[in-house]
């Protein structure tokens, strides 16, 4: 077990943290936080209409994302039903990024324990997750931030329950 002890330490992330994290992930294309909180009337239309059922009611009735339930397909339904324009996909005709989060793999990743698992990579259409063999014989998972869309498709399938999101 020495090889495991010498692994570089990573910030522990767990998908359950989505429910408890201090900074919730607001729906895609949400305005900057202050403006979003001001504009959103807490009507819940985006929560009701998201076909992937990944939006839930957060603190104060504000909608937030839960990747425990699924992944965002960036279909834009939430934007279309937001009458308050708290979710805005285009500004001055220019399409905005849906959000600025990327996946982050935590320390309970089974691959790092030499258990054969690449579930997250198997579910990543962007091919953003790579597994690198280290000199000590262990495997290091890595998210290529430039490829990650933050869709969250890797979160639910992870048997180690150890994938979270971090700011890009
Ligand atoms: S873009 Fe589509 S899948 Fe993503 S949160 Fe909005 S409605 Fe749901
Ligand atoms: S969040 Fe989506 S794009 Fe990013 S690593 Fe996970 S599955 Fe791939």
Short mmCIF file of C-alpha atoms and ligand atoms in Angstrom, two decimals:
data_model
loop_
_atom_site.label_atom_id
_atom_site.label_comp_id
_atom_site.label_asym_id
_atom_site.label_seq_id
_atom_site.Cartn_x
_atom_site.Cartn_y
_atom_site.Cartn_z
CA UNK A 1 0.00 0.00 0.00
CA UNK A 2 3.07 2.25 0.01
CA UNK A 3 2.46 3.26 -3.57
CA UNK A 4 -0.99 4.55 -2.69
CA UNK A 5 0.40 6.57 0.20
CA UNK A 6 2.84 8.33 -2.14
CA UNK A 7 0.15 9.44 -4.56
CA UNK A 8 -0.16 13.20 -4.94
CA UNK A 9 -2.99 14.47 -2.76
CA UNK A 10 -6.05 15.91 -4.43
CA UNK A 11 -8.93 17.91 -3.09
CA UNK A 12 -11.57 15.44 -1.98
CA UNK A 13 -14.71 15.80 -4.03
CA UNK A 14 -17.79 13.71 -3.84
CA UNK A 15 -20.88 13.97 -5.99
CA UNK A 16 -22.98 14.25 -2.85
CA UNK A 17 -21.22 17.57 -2.37
CA UNK A 18 -23.44 19.04 -5.06
CA UNK A 19 -26.30 19.04 -2.61
CA UNK A 20 -24.25 20.64 0.13
CA UNK A 21 -21.68 22.81 -1.60
CA UNK A 22 -21.63 26.44 -0.63
CA UNK A 23 -21.63 27.62 -4.22
CA UNK A 24 -24.43 25.95 -6.12
CA UNK A 25 -24.22 25.50 -9.86
CA UNK A 26 -27.03 27.53 -11.35
CA UNK A 27 -28.75 26.44 -14.58
CA UNK A 28 -26.79 26.84 -17.81
CA UNK A 29 -26.62 30.32 -19.25
CA UNK A 30 -27.53 31.88 -15.92
CA UNK A 31 -26.57 35.54 -15.71
CA UNK A 32 -23.67 36.49 -13.44
CA UNK A 33 -24.64 35.46 -9.91
CA UNK A 34 -25.87 38.78 -8.57
CA UNK A 35 -27.88 39.55 -11.70
CA UNK A 36 -29.23 36.03 -11.84
CA UNK A 37 -30.45 36.09 -8.24
CA UNK A 38 -32.04 39.44 -8.91
CA UNK A 39 -33.75 38.41 -12.15
CA UNK A 40 -34.98 34.93 -11.19
CA UNK A 41 -38.53 35.05 -9.81
CA UNK A 42 -38.25 31.48 -8.45
CA UNK A 43 -41.11 30.42 -10.73
CA UNK A 44 -39.59 26.94 -11.19
CA UNK A 45 -40.39 26.71 -14.91
CA UNK A 46 -36.87 25.56 -15.77
CA UNK A 47 -37.01 22.91 -13.06
CA UNK A 48 -40.33 21.58 -14.33
CA UNK A 49 -39.40 21.57 -18.01
CA UNK A 50 -35.80 20.30 -18.02
CA UNK A 51 -36.12 17.04 -19.96
CA UNK A 52 -33.12 15.59 -18.14
CA UNK A 53 -34.54 16.39 -14.67
CA UNK A 54 -31.23 17.79 -13.48
CA UNK A 55 -32.62 21.03 -12.06
CA UNK A 56 -33.86 21.21 -8.50
CA UNK A 57 -35.03 23.82 -6.06
CA UNK A 58 -32.14 25.15 -4.03
CA UNK A 59 -31.91 27.54 -1.11
CA UNK A 60 -34.48 30.31 -1.27
CA UNK A 61 -36.29 28.64 -4.15
CA UNK A 62 -33.44 29.32 -6.58
CA UNK A 63 -32.98 26.60 -9.23
CA UNK A 64 -29.70 24.73 -9.19
CA UNK A 65 -28.15 21.80 -10.99
CA UNK A 66 -27.87 18.30 -9.55
CA UNK A 67 -25.73 16.01 -11.69
CA UNK A 68 -26.63 13.14 -9.39
CA UNK A 69 -29.82 12.94 -11.44
CA UNK A 70 -28.23 13.05 -14.90
CA UNK A 71 -26.32 15.23 -17.33
CA UNK A 72 -26.98 18.48 -19.14
CA UNK A 73 -27.47 18.10 -22.88
CA UNK A 74 -27.39 21.88 -23.37
CA UNK A 75 -30.74 21.61 -25.12
CA UNK A 76 -31.67 25.14 -24.04
CA UNK A 77 -35.20 24.30 -22.89
CA UNK A 78 -34.55 25.99 -19.54
CA UNK A 79 -33.51 29.18 -21.32
CA UNK A 80 -36.57 29.13 -23.55
CA UNK A 81 -39.01 28.82 -20.65
CA UNK A 82 -37.32 31.48 -18.52
CA UNK A 83 -39.64 34.46 -18.89
CA UNK A 84 -37.55 36.54 -16.47
CA UNK A 85 -34.52 36.38 -18.75
CA UNK A 86 -32.44 35.14 -15.85
CA UNK A 87 -31.06 32.54 -18.27
CA UNK A 88 -29.73 34.18 -21.41
CA UNK A 89 -28.06 32.24 -24.18
CA UNK A 90 -27.22 35.07 -26.55
CA UNK A 91 -25.98 38.54 -25.70
CA UNK A 92 -25.75 40.98 -28.61
CA UNK A 93 -26.14 38.02 -30.96
CA UNK A 94 -23.17 36.19 -29.48
CA UNK A 95 -23.76 32.77 -27.91
CA UNK A 96 -22.46 32.64 -24.36
CA UNK A 97 -20.80 29.69 -22.63
CA UNK A 98 -23.38 27.76 -20.57
CA UNK A 99 -21.15 27.83 -17.50
CA UNK A 100 -17.55 27.68 -16.43
CA UNK A 101 -17.27 24.43 -14.49
CA UNK A 102 -15.35 21.30 -15.36
CA UNK A 103 -15.28 17.83 -13.86
CA UNK A 104 -12.80 16.97 -11.15
CA UNK A 105 -12.00 13.45 -10.05
CA UNK A 106 -11.61 12.92 -6.31
CA UNK A 107 -9.42 10.65 -4.23
CA UNK A 108 -11.88 7.75 -4.10
CA UNK A 109 -11.38 6.99 -7.80
CA UNK A 110 -11.23 3.19 -8.11
CA UNK A 111 -8.63 3.34 -10.90
CA UNK A 112 -6.15 4.91 -8.48
CA UNK A 113 -6.63 1.85 -6.27
CA UNK A 114 -5.73 -0.38 -9.22
CA UNK A 115 -9.32 -1.55 -9.60
CA UNK A 116 -10.24 -1.79 -13.28
CA UNK A 117 -12.68 1.05 -13.87
CA UNK A 118 -13.04 3.69 -16.56
CA UNK A 119 -16.76 4.28 -16.18
CA UNK A 120 -16.40 8.05 -16.29
CA UNK A 121 -14.38 7.98 -19.51
CA UNK A 122 -16.84 5.55 -21.05
CA UNK A 123 -19.63 8.08 -20.49
CA UNK A 124 -17.69 11.15 -21.65
CA UNK A 125 -18.61 12.01 -25.23
CA UNK A 126 -15.91 14.68 -25.24
CA UNK A 127 -13.16 12.16 -24.50
CA UNK A 128 -12.06 14.54 -21.76
CA UNK A 129 -10.99 11.90 -19.24
CA UNK A 130 -7.62 10.19 -19.62
CA UNK A 131 -5.89 7.54 -17.52
CA UNK A 132 -2.14 7.78 -17.18
CA UNK A 133 0.01 4.97 -15.76
CA UNK A 134 2.46 6.31 -13.18
CA UNK A 135 5.98 5.07 -12.54
CA UNK A 136 4.88 3.55 -9.20
CA UNK A 137 2.42 1.31 -11.02
CA UNK A 138 -0.72 3.21 -10.11
CA UNK A 139 -3.09 4.90 -12.56
CA UNK A 140 -3.78 8.60 -12.49
CA UNK A 141 -7.08 9.85 -13.93
CA UNK A 142 -7.04 13.30 -15.45
CA UNK A 143 -9.71 15.59 -16.83
CA UNK A 144 -8.60 17.61 -19.85
CA UNK A 145 -10.23 20.88 -18.90
CA UNK A 146 -10.08 22.25 -22.43
CA UNK A 147 -12.27 19.40 -23.64
CA UNK A 148 -14.68 19.23 -20.69
CA UNK A 149 -18.01 20.92 -21.24
CA UNK A 150 -19.11 20.43 -17.64
CA UNK A 151 -22.05 18.33 -18.83
CA UNK A 152 -21.81 16.08 -15.76
CA UNK A 153 -22.33 12.83 -17.67
CA UNK A 154 -19.41 11.31 -15.78
CA UNK A 155 -20.82 12.04 -12.32
CA UNK A 156 -23.66 9.56 -11.92
CA UNK A 157 -21.92 6.47 -13.40
CA UNK A 158 -18.90 6.79 -11.07
CA UNK A 159 -19.03 3.79 -8.70
CA UNK A 160 -16.63 5.59 -6.37
CA UNK A 161 -19.04 8.51 -6.09
CA UNK A 162 -16.03 10.78 -6.36
CA UNK A 163 -16.54 13.13 -9.30
CA UNK A 164 -17.47 16.72 -8.62
CA UNK A 165 -17.28 20.02 -10.42
CA UNK A 166 -14.84 22.84 -9.99
CA UNK A 167 -14.52 26.25 -11.62
CA UNK A 168 -12.74 25.99 -14.98
S1 LIG B 1 -29.99 22.94 -21.15
FE1 LIG B 1 -31.59 21.32 -21.25
S2 LIG B 1 -30.72 19.57 -20.12
FE2 LIG B 1 -29.49 21.39 -19.56
S3 LIG B 1 -30.48 22.20 -17.66
FE3 LIG B 1 -31.39 23.31 -19.41
S4 LIG B 1 -33.25 22.15 -19.92
FE4 LIG B 1 -31.94 20.78 -18.64
S1 LIG B 2 -18.33 16.73 -17.35
FE1 LIG B 2 -18.93 15.86 -19.37
S2 LIG B 2 -17.33 16.57 -20.79
FE2 LIG B 2 -16.52 16.84 -18.68
S3 LIG B 2 -15.35 14.98 -18.23
FE3 LIG B 2 -17.44 14.64 -17.44
S4 LIG B 2 -18.56 13.66 -19.14
FE4 LIG B 2 -16.67 14.53 -20.01
#
